[in-house]
Amino acid sequence: MARFGAFLCLSRRLTAFIFIFKSERRRAFAAVSPEITHRLAARGRVHLPFCLRVGLVLLLLIAPTWLNSQTISGMIKDSSGAVIASARIEITGGSLTQPVVLSSDGVGNFASPDLKPGSYSLRVTRDGFEPLVKTVSLQGSMQLELTLAVAKQEVSITVSGTGLAFANSDSTYRQLREIGLGQTVRFDNFTLPWDAATFQFQKGTLTMLSPVNGVVTGAIFIGEGHFNLKPVISMDAQELSRRTGGAEFNEDFTEAVFRFTGNTHLRFRSGLGDQTEPASEAATVLKHWREKMRQRREQPVGFTQYLLQGETMDNVDADLLAAVYNTSHPEFFNAYLRGRKHKDLRFFVRVRVGALPQLDSPEEVALINFDPEGMDDGVWYLSHLKSEYSRHTASSSEDRRLFATRRYKIETVIARNRHLFSTATISFEPLVAGERVLKFGLLPNLRVTRVTDEQGKGLYFIQESRKEDGSFYVVLPQALPVRQERSINVEYAGDKVLEEAGEGSFYVSARTSWYPNLNGFGERALYDLTFKVPKRYKVISVGQLKGESVEQDLAVSHWVTPNPVAVAGFNYGEYQRLDLPDEITGYKISGYYLEQLPNNLRASRALQSLAPRSMTKYALEETRAQLQICSMYFGKSPYDEIYITEQPNFNFGQSWPNLVYLPISAYTDSTQRWMLFGQIDSKFTGFVQEVTPHEVAHQWWGHAVGWASYHDQWLSEGFAEFSAGLFLENAVGEKWRKDYIDFWERLRKRILEKNNFGVAPNDAGPLWMGLRLISPRTENAYQNVTYPKGAYVLQMLRSMMYDNEDQDKAFMAMMHDFVESHRDKAASTESFKAIAEKHITKRMDIAGNGRLDWFFDEWVYGTQVPRYHFEYQLTPAEGGKVKLHITLTQSEVDDHFAMLIPVFAEFGKGMVRIGQVGMAGNSTRNIDLILPSQPKKVALNAYKDILER
């Protein structure tokens, strides 16, 4: 990956995946203009997307070269090396007649220019840390690194010494962690087929790893080999071709590390030659492999690094431990290849849990080119087993869980320095016989201190350093009966969940990993949550508030979800509450707002007039309108209450079950935004218009109805985006048309506009590819396909189902059916297609078989977008009527592409639909219609119902 001038490429590349890290339901605004970014940066710290923050970090790093020679600058950190934002630095002494007071920015930097030589004293303070005083002699520009010690905690916890004795100390795990080399043999002229891949070992040596409990778990090949991958289905072949230029992939390799389970080593047996001395490189290869597998990146610089070295990275030794303890553990085969051209290729086969569990997909076979700083970084292949395709059993809905979570009971204390101290009781059931190892999603900064069973007996657990493969695993003493509910208790504490944004406001960072989460969004469970926080602050969480009290200096709140939900979260700060009833739907709507601006916006004159209470009332009115619209179109939400909470983040929103996080920008009006940016930015104005209805719609799309895998996430984000369009159509009064048409035009441009590499998001691959659209060259493709094209797919179905007499009646019936048939469970693209076919109209049945294969092949599994040329003539007809002659041409598609395109006429009260024209292939049609009167205008696709070039 390049650096800036070079660095500009880094910012562009990271945009492609930064918005999906914290949650797959985040509604991010990806199109902040450079002018806006610069103006915001000039006004202080902005909580921008990662790629934009990186750009600001660079400016801060090179800033000292711009300063006068007499400058004190530096960085504030804590004892762990993490930067500290909003620290107060007071400089006295020298020639100063009064103190200079400044704050560290979002990445811990500060600078005070224009100081004269002399002796100065710096006093650094920050809530939650001990004050630091440092004296310096300034004789030229000075760069300091100041470390603050954590203040004495006001919350005490007891950590059992025996609890820590169970950490990383399971004896079999220790053997795997420290595994050595076994026997070495010649390994020549041997071919090993493995699902869609073939390994050809031409000549070299194979060194087996030492057995653990009698099980061989790996081998190292050094020599000359060749790797081939031939995709099973055409769509994966097309994706591989987009990535590599060929429908098959071939690569010569010189080194290979294999890790596997069960009797996999026997697959190598027929190729084993004479025993020989170990290749001198074998030990080095194993050492380097370990270093790579055990390195975590807190801020990944590429998509594959996010998956494989990010917050949820695998501890390969812990994964192998599961197989050593269960001889019937689902197949696990990982191959790490050093290719001649691509230096870090990874071929994974993992049955049941999925080759890349970080993508929440059951697909078992993957090829990854791990090259975070290169232009070919990415997931090149991810597919089901060949055997599943041959049996026609491949499905996104396959259950990939080893255990099912039933309920969480979590008590969390938040200290004044924002550290969390928590105890979680997790009830679960084994789904696969013999399993003893559970993997949880937990922020590595949250350190587990003790795990116990129902009787309070200590259990072994695994959590390596947060800078290494520090994911959290629990090792059961023996396998439990399948479907028999048991529970464990986990005690943990740490930081990085909360970051102070200003007086009384906080960024909530670890929204899915602040507690040990067993299966992520892949299942639903009941939650019983208790929070104890400094009494000036308030927690707003998921579920129903069952009680509030005060214990000493702590405010206590108790939240319970009446129904199972996919995730639990909370917002935290010095909130004020405002309620708004909805007598039509019966929803209880509450708004929580902050009275103080975050630090990065406090100096902005434009926002001094921000009226949080009145703007919260406006947000609640938008929420009420959207709840009514969605209830009408989709049916009842599963939640009786909804909490709309302001967050200090400026440019993204998010939605958890009955808990919505709105960005502070949603509380601004057009005048404030003009003053803030110095212009009216139409894209950002659109974001502000859309963000509240989009996030409220996620109560249906993502929560009432989940998604089965990353292939199906468009059913959440795309449908929520579509719902924002419904809001603009139905909730903004008589002058809705301009905003509504502008909305769909913005989506169209997002899909079709090319980036600096000449790649349009739509060209990156089909909507169905989801997160796999991410690559260095495709940049924002995931964001700009999943959201807008997903919305367009639903809008086009709506358009085709529309009837002038019944209007949206058929479409609404379909959507009600979809919600009810998938309520509280995951939907797949195929299951949505089945519902659409159940409600297919005669007009939509183009193939005459009652199926919508034609439509889904074009718009979900394909990338074609037609271009239309439309002409018309009006001539008098008998009886005062008017004859309309239409000439319509469809182009830039293949011969099988079909579509129904709506035609509109303006008779004085806005455009009304007068019919739909069916087109197939690259063709021209001439059509005559008789109209009752002379229209002012006739137009094709007047409301942007159909995606076109």
PDB file of C-alpha atoms in Angstrom, residues 137-347:
ATOM      1  CA  SER A 137      14.792  23.782  28.452  1.00  0.00           C
ATOM      2  CA  LEU A 138      13.766  25.131  25.056  1.00  0.00           C
ATOM      3  CA  GLN A 139      16.610  25.992  22.699  1.00  0.00           C
ATOM      4  CA  GLY A 140      14.876  24.994  19.459  1.00  0.00           C
ATOM      5  CA  SER A 141      11.857  22.982  18.397  1.00  0.00           C
ATOM      6  CA  MET A 142      11.197  20.134  20.808  1.00  0.00           C
ATOM      7  CA  GLN A 143       9.174  16.932  20.319  1.00  0.00           C
ATOM      8  CA  LEU A 144       8.089  15.255  23.561  1.00  0.00           C
ATOM      9  CA  GLU A 145       6.433  11.959  24.384  1.00  0.00           C
ATOM     10  CA  LEU A 146       4.637  12.237  27.710  1.00  0.00           C
ATOM     11  CA  THR A 147       3.187   9.234  29.519  1.00  0.00           C
ATOM     12  CA  LEU A 148       0.367   9.547  32.046  1.00  0.00           C
ATOM     13  CA  ALA A 149      -0.178   6.994  34.789  1.00  0.00           C
ATOM     14  CA  VAL A 150      -3.698   5.730  35.442  1.00  0.00           C
ATOM     15  CA  ALA A 151      -5.250   7.278  38.534  1.00  0.00           C
ATOM     16  CA  LYS A 152      -6.076   5.132  41.496  1.00  0.00           C
ATOM     17  CA  GLN A 153      -9.303   3.291  40.741  1.00  0.00           C
ATOM     18  CA  GLU A 154     -12.452   4.167  42.613  1.00  0.00           C
ATOM     19  CA  VAL A 155     -13.900   0.765  41.783  1.00  0.00           C
ATOM     20  CA  SER A 156     -12.272  -2.200  43.422  1.00  0.00           C
ATOM     21  CA  ILE A 157     -12.343  -5.754  42.159  1.00  0.00           C
ATOM     22  CA  THR A 158     -10.918  -8.947  43.502  1.00  0.00           C
ATOM     23  CA  VAL A 159      -8.884 -11.049  41.117  1.00  0.00           C
ATOM     24  CA  SER A 160      -8.338 -14.573  42.233  1.00  0.00           C
ATOM     25  CA  GLY A 161      -4.798 -15.816  41.810  1.00  0.00           C
ATOM     26  CA  THR A 162      -6.219 -19.207  40.932  1.00  0.00           C
ATOM     27  CA  GLY A 163      -8.250 -17.563  38.160  1.00  0.00           C
ATOM     28  CA  LEU A 164      -5.145 -16.305  36.385  1.00  0.00           C
ATOM     29  CA  ALA A 165      -3.521 -19.693  36.874  1.00  0.00           C
ATOM     30  CA  PHE A 166      -6.045 -21.072  34.373  1.00  0.00           C
ATOM     31  CA  ALA A 167      -5.059 -18.574  31.652  1.00  0.00           C
ATOM     32  CA  ASN A 168      -3.242 -20.068  28.643  1.00  0.00           C
ATOM     33  CA  SER A 169      -2.138 -23.009  30.764  1.00  0.00           C
ATOM     34  CA  ASP A 170      -4.088 -25.994  29.443  1.00  0.00           C
ATOM     35  CA  SER A 171      -1.316 -28.563  28.956  1.00  0.00           C
ATOM     36  CA  THR A 172      -2.386 -29.650  25.476  1.00  0.00           C
ATOM     37  CA  TYR A 173      -2.673 -26.042  24.385  1.00  0.00           C
ATOM     38  CA  ARG A 174       0.855 -25.406  25.652  1.00  0.00           C
ATOM     39  CA  GLN A 175       2.104 -28.274  23.478  1.00  0.00           C
ATOM     40  CA  LEU A 176       0.411 -26.827  20.434  1.00  0.00           C
ATOM     41  CA  ARG A 177       1.719 -23.370  21.220  1.00  0.00           C
ATOM     42  CA  GLU A 178       5.296 -24.611  21.476  1.00  0.00           C
ATOM     43  CA  ILE A 179       5.141 -27.349  18.876  1.00  0.00           C
ATOM     44  CA  GLY A 180       8.378 -28.484  17.308  1.00  0.00           C
ATOM     45  CA  LEU A 181       9.536 -30.334  14.221  1.00  0.00           C
ATOM     46  CA  GLY A 182       9.185 -34.067  13.694  1.00  0.00           C
ATOM     47  CA  GLN A 183      10.422 -36.410  10.972  1.00  0.00           C
ATOM     48  CA  THR A 184      11.554 -35.084   7.560  1.00  0.00           C
ATOM     49  CA  VAL A 185      11.185 -37.074   4.319  1.00  0.00           C
ATOM     50  CA  ARG A 186      11.672 -36.500   0.608  1.00  0.00           C
ATOM     51  CA  PHE A 187       8.463 -35.372  -1.007  1.00  0.00           C
ATOM     52  CA  ASP A 188       8.654 -35.476  -4.794  1.00  0.00           C
ATOM     53  CA  ASN A 189       6.195 -35.830  -7.690  1.00  0.00           C
ATOM     54  CA  PHE A 190       3.067 -35.972  -5.553  1.00  0.00           C
ATOM     55  CA  THR A 191      -0.338 -34.426  -6.270  1.00  0.00           C
ATOM     56  CA  LEU A 192      -2.755 -33.575  -3.473  1.00  0.00           C
ATOM     57  CA  PRO A 193      -6.268 -32.545  -4.558  1.00  0.00           C
ATOM     58  CA  TRP A 194      -8.289 -30.654  -1.987  1.00  0.00           C
ATOM     59  CA  ASP A 195     -11.769 -29.580  -3.018  1.00  0.00           C
ATOM     60  CA  ALA A 196     -11.390 -26.880  -5.705  1.00  0.00           C
ATOM     61  CA  ALA A 197      -7.603 -26.764  -5.270  1.00  0.00           C
ATOM     62  CA  THR A 198      -4.724 -28.986  -6.341  1.00  0.00           C
ATOM     63  CA  PHE A 199      -1.232 -29.007  -4.811  1.00  0.00           C
ATOM     64  CA  GLN A 200       1.568 -30.420  -6.965  1.00  0.00           C
ATOM     65  CA  PHE A 201       4.757 -31.141  -5.048  1.00  0.00           C
ATOM     66  CA  GLN A 202       7.426 -31.474  -7.725  1.00  0.00           C
ATOM     67  CA  LYS A 203      10.466 -31.911  -5.518  1.00  0.00           C
ATOM     68  CA  GLY A 204      11.411 -31.047  -1.983  1.00  0.00           C
ATOM     69  CA  THR A 205      11.110 -32.163   1.625  1.00  0.00           C
ATOM     70  CA  LEU A 206       8.144 -32.531   3.946  1.00  0.00           C
ATOM     71  CA  THR A 207       8.691 -32.084   7.679  1.00  0.00           C
ATOM     72  CA  MET A 208       5.856 -33.208   9.918  1.00  0.00           C
ATOM     73  CA  LEU A 209       5.225 -31.291  13.121  1.00  0.00           C
ATOM     74  CA  SER A 210       5.600 -33.178  16.370  1.00  0.00           C
ATOM     75  CA  PRO A 211       2.440 -35.065  17.395  1.00  0.00           C
ATOM     76  CA  VAL A 212       0.295 -33.625  20.189  1.00  0.00           C
ATOM     77  CA  ASN A 213      -1.623 -36.235  22.180  1.00  0.00           C
ATOM     78  CA  GLY A 214      -0.784 -38.601  19.326  1.00  0.00           C
ATOM     79  CA  VAL A 215      -2.295 -36.305  16.693  1.00  0.00           C
ATOM     80  CA  VAL A 216      -0.252 -34.797  13.861  1.00  0.00           C
ATOM     81  CA  THR A 217      -1.481 -31.237  13.290  1.00  0.00           C
ATOM     82  CA  GLY A 218       0.782 -29.907  10.570  1.00  0.00           C
ATOM     83  CA  ALA A 219       3.633 -30.167   8.097  1.00  0.00           C
ATOM     84  CA  ILE A 220       6.135 -27.907   6.328  1.00  0.00           C
ATOM     85  CA  PHE A 221       7.088 -28.321   2.678  1.00  0.00           C
ATOM     86  CA  ILE A 222      10.220 -26.728   1.237  1.00  0.00           C
ATOM     87  CA  GLY A 223      11.059 -27.137  -2.425  1.00  0.00           C
ATOM     88  CA  GLU A 224       9.293 -26.619  -5.732  1.00  0.00           C
ATOM     89  CA  GLY A 225       5.521 -26.859  -5.909  1.00  0.00           C
ATOM     90  CA  HIS A 226       2.540 -25.608  -7.877  1.00  0.00           C
ATOM     91  CA  PHE A 227      -0.909 -24.556  -6.697  1.00  0.00           C
ATOM     92  CA  ASN A 228      -4.036 -24.544  -8.851  1.00  0.00           C
ATOM     93  CA  LEU A 229      -7.541 -23.429  -7.959  1.00  0.00           C
ATOM     94  CA  LYS A 230     -10.481 -24.022 -10.293  1.00  0.00           C
ATOM     95  CA  PRO A 231     -13.754 -22.480  -9.056  1.00  0.00           C
ATOM     96  CA  VAL A 232     -16.766 -24.766  -8.924  1.00  0.00           C
ATOM     97  CA  ILE A 233     -19.428 -22.294 -10.058  1.00  0.00           C
ATOM     98  CA  SER A 234     -19.324 -19.657 -12.781  1.00  0.00           C
ATOM     99  CA  MET A 235     -19.953 -16.701 -10.472  1.00  0.00           C
ATOM    100  CA  ASP A 236     -16.835 -17.525  -8.447  1.00  0.00           C
ATOM    101  CA  ALA A 237     -14.876 -17.981 -11.680  1.00  0.00           C
ATOM    102  CA  GLN A 238     -15.971 -14.516 -12.772  1.00  0.00           C
ATOM    103  CA  GLU A 239     -14.902 -13.057  -9.426  1.00  0.00           C
ATOM    104  CA  LEU A 240     -11.521 -14.784  -9.633  1.00  0.00           C
ATOM    105  CA  SER A 241     -11.105 -13.404 -13.150  1.00  0.00           C
ATOM    106  CA  ARG A 242     -11.830  -9.883 -11.905  1.00  0.00           C
ATOM    107  CA  ARG A 243      -9.142 -10.364  -9.280  1.00  0.00           C
ATOM    108  CA  THR A 244      -6.442 -12.218 -11.202  1.00  0.00           C
ATOM    109  CA  GLY A 245      -7.296 -11.967 -14.891  1.00  0.00           C
ATOM    110  CA  GLY A 246      -8.096 -15.663 -15.233  1.00  0.00           C
ATOM    111  CA  ALA A 247     -10.980 -17.992 -14.449  1.00  0.00           C
ATOM    112  CA  GLU A 248      -8.466 -20.353 -12.793  1.00  0.00           C
ATOM    113  CA  PHE A 249      -5.558 -19.460 -10.542  1.00  0.00           C
ATOM    114  CA  ASN A 250      -2.060 -20.923 -10.805  1.00  0.00           C
ATOM    115  CA  GLU A 251       1.011 -20.152  -8.719  1.00  0.00           C
ATOM    116  CA  ASP A 252       4.386 -21.781  -8.190  1.00  0.00           C
ATOM    117  CA  PHE A 253       5.458 -21.908  -4.554  1.00  0.00           C
ATOM    118  CA  THR A 254       8.673 -22.636  -2.646  1.00  0.00           C
ATOM    119  CA  GLU A 255       7.361 -22.970   0.906  1.00  0.00           C
ATOM    120  CA  ALA A 256       4.127 -24.233   2.404  1.00  0.00           C
ATOM    121  CA  VAL A 257       2.977 -24.522   6.005  1.00  0.00           C
ATOM    122  CA  PHE A 258       0.013 -26.838   6.540  1.00  0.00           C
ATOM    123  CA  ARG A 259      -2.103 -26.993   9.687  1.00  0.00           C
ATOM    124  CA  PHE A 260      -4.840 -29.579   9.870  1.00  0.00           C
ATOM    125  CA  THR A 261      -6.935 -31.853  12.043  1.00  0.00           C
ATOM    126  CA  GLY A 262      -7.907 -35.498  12.417  1.00  0.00           C
ATOM    127  CA  ASN A 263      -6.248 -37.964  10.075  1.00  0.00           C
ATOM    128  CA  THR A 264      -5.409 -35.393   7.427  1.00  0.00           C
ATOM    129  CA  HIS A 265      -1.713 -36.312   7.618  1.00  0.00           C
ATOM    130  CA  LEU A 266      -2.620 -39.678   6.063  1.00  0.00           C
ATOM    131  CA  ARG A 267      -3.539 -37.841   2.826  1.00  0.00           C
ATOM    132  CA  PHE A 268       0.190 -37.116   2.432  1.00  0.00           C
ATOM    133  CA  ARG A 269       1.287 -40.668   3.165  1.00  0.00           C
ATOM    134  CA  SER A 270       1.430 -42.084  -0.360  1.00  0.00           C
ATOM    135  CA  GLY A 271       3.835 -39.318  -1.395  1.00  0.00           C
ATOM    136  CA  LEU A 272       6.322 -39.785   1.446  1.00  0.00           C
ATOM    137  CA  GLY A 273       9.820 -40.764   0.358  1.00  0.00           C
ATOM    138  CA  ASP A 274      12.970 -41.696   2.221  1.00  0.00           C
ATOM    139  CA  GLN A 275      13.726 -40.101   5.535  1.00  0.00           C
ATOM    140  CA  THR A 276      16.277 -37.315   5.306  1.00  0.00           C
ATOM    141  CA  GLU A 277      17.810 -34.569   7.350  1.00  0.00           C
ATOM    142  CA  PRO A 278      15.430 -31.682   8.037  1.00  0.00           C
ATOM    143  CA  ALA A 279      15.834 -28.810   5.594  1.00  0.00           C
ATOM    144  CA  SER A 280      17.725 -26.063   7.365  1.00  0.00           C
ATOM    145  CA  GLU A 281      14.961 -23.629   6.437  1.00  0.00           C
ATOM    146  CA  ALA A 282      12.158 -25.632   8.119  1.00  0.00           C
ATOM    147  CA  ALA A 283      12.706 -24.212  11.597  1.00  0.00           C
ATOM    148  CA  THR A 284      12.973 -20.698  10.175  1.00  0.00           C
ATOM    149  CA  VAL A 285       9.793 -21.115   8.166  1.00  0.00           C
ATOM    150  CA  LEU A 286       7.924 -22.309  11.269  1.00  0.00           C
ATOM    151  CA  LYS A 287       9.277 -19.385  13.295  1.00  0.00           C
ATOM    152  CA  HIS A 288       8.236 -16.810  10.697  1.00  0.00           C
ATOM    153  CA  TRP A 289       4.819 -18.437  10.317  1.00  0.00           C
ATOM    154  CA  ARG A 290       4.255 -18.213  14.081  1.00  0.00           C
ATOM    155  CA  GLU A 291       5.224 -14.554  14.100  1.00  0.00           C
ATOM    156  CA  LYS A 292       2.701 -13.768  11.369  1.00  0.00           C
ATOM    157  CA  MET A 293      -0.086 -15.808  12.929  1.00  0.00           C
ATOM    158  CA  ARG A 294       0.426 -14.171  16.317  1.00  0.00           C
ATOM    159  CA  GLN A 295       0.546 -10.543  15.253  1.00  0.00           C
ATOM    160  CA  ARG A 296      -2.547  -8.424  15.765  1.00  0.00           C
ATOM    161  CA  ARG A 297      -3.051  -5.043  14.127  1.00  0.00           C
ATOM    162  CA  GLU A 298      -5.141  -2.652  16.195  1.00  0.00           C
ATOM    163  CA  GLN A 299      -5.638  -0.454  13.115  1.00  0.00           C
ATOM    164  CA  PRO A 300      -5.586  -2.711  10.045  1.00  0.00           C
ATOM    165  CA  VAL A 301      -4.372  -1.177   6.793  1.00  0.00           C
ATOM    166  CA  GLY A 302      -6.095  -3.624   4.457  1.00  0.00           C
ATOM    167  CA  PHE A 303      -9.209  -5.764   4.291  1.00  0.00           C
ATOM    168  CA  THR A 304      -7.451  -9.104   4.728  1.00  0.00           C
ATOM    169  CA  GLN A 305      -5.531  -7.703   7.663  1.00  0.00           C
ATOM    170  CA  TYR A 306      -8.798  -6.669   9.259  1.00  0.00           C
ATOM    171  CA  LEU A 307     -10.135 -10.204   8.819  1.00  0.00           C
ATOM    172  CA  LEU A 308      -7.041 -12.186   9.768  1.00  0.00           C
ATOM    173  CA  GLN A 309      -5.174  -9.881  12.158  1.00  0.00           C
ATOM    174  CA  GLY A 310      -7.948  -7.731  13.539  1.00  0.00           C
ATOM    175  CA  GLU A 311     -10.095  -7.809  16.640  1.00  0.00           C
ATOM    176  CA  THR A 312     -11.583 -11.248  15.918  1.00  0.00           C
ATOM    177  CA  MET A 313      -8.468 -12.935  14.533  1.00  0.00           C
ATOM    178  CA  ASP A 314      -8.109 -16.657  15.038  1.00  0.00           C
ATOM    179  CA  ASN A 315      -5.680 -18.213  17.467  1.00  0.00           C
ATOM    180  CA  VAL A 316      -4.745 -21.160  15.244  1.00  0.00           C
ATOM    181  CA  ASP A 317      -3.385 -23.158  18.185  1.00  0.00           C
ATOM    182  CA  ALA A 318      -6.680 -22.760  20.054  1.00  0.00           C
ATOM    183  CA  ASP A 319      -8.639 -23.759  16.947  1.00  0.00           C
ATOM    184  CA  LEU A 320      -6.486 -26.879  16.621  1.00  0.00           C
ATOM    185  CA  LEU A 321      -6.980 -27.623  20.301  1.00  0.00           C
ATOM    186  CA  ALA A 322     -10.707 -28.074  19.597  1.00  0.00           C
ATOM    187  CA  ALA A 323      -9.854 -30.770  17.057  1.00  0.00           C
ATOM    188  CA  VAL A 324      -7.310 -32.513  19.279  1.00  0.00           C
ATOM    189  CA  TYR A 325      -9.904 -32.772  22.049  1.00  0.00           C
ATOM    190  CA  ASN A 326     -12.661 -33.901  19.650  1.00  0.00           C
ATOM    191  CA  THR A 327     -11.581 -36.472  17.090  1.00  0.00           C
ATOM    192  CA  SER A 328     -14.875 -35.875  15.263  1.00  0.00           C
ATOM    193  CA  HIS A 329     -14.316 -32.126  15.010  1.00  0.00           C
ATOM    194  CA  PRO A 330     -15.339 -30.703  11.616  1.00  0.00           C
ATOM    195  CA  GLU A 331     -12.553 -30.724   9.024  1.00  0.00           C
ATOM    196  CA  PHE A 332      -9.886 -28.053   9.354  1.00  0.00           C
ATOM    197  CA  PHE A 333      -7.194 -27.645   6.657  1.00  0.00           C
ATOM    198  CA  ASN A 334      -5.136 -24.467   6.296  1.00  0.00           C
ATOM    199  CA  ALA A 335      -2.340 -24.039   3.766  1.00  0.00           C
ATOM    200  CA  TYR A 336      -0.002 -21.023   3.887  1.00  0.00           C
ATOM    201  CA  LEU A 337       1.978 -20.669   0.652  1.00  0.00           C
ATOM    202  CA  ARG A 338       4.953 -18.543  -0.251  1.00  0.00           C
ATOM    203  CA  GLY A 339       4.449 -18.103  -3.971  1.00  0.00           C
ATOM    204  CA  ARG A 340       6.882 -16.948  -6.600  1.00  0.00           C
ATOM    205  CA  LYS A 341       4.686 -13.919  -7.314  1.00  0.00           C
ATOM    206  CA  HIS A 342       2.338 -13.718  -4.341  1.00  0.00           C
ATOM    207  CA  LYS A 343       4.304 -14.101  -1.134  1.00  0.00           C
ATOM    208  CA  ASP A 344       1.458 -14.890   1.260  1.00  0.00           C
ATOM    209  CA  LEU A 345      -1.336 -17.003  -0.213  1.00  0.00           C
ATOM    210  CA  ARG A 346      -3.689 -18.773   2.182  1.00  0.00           C
ATOM    211  CA  PHE A 347      -5.985 -21.630   1.239  1.00  0.00           C
TER     212      PHE A 347
END
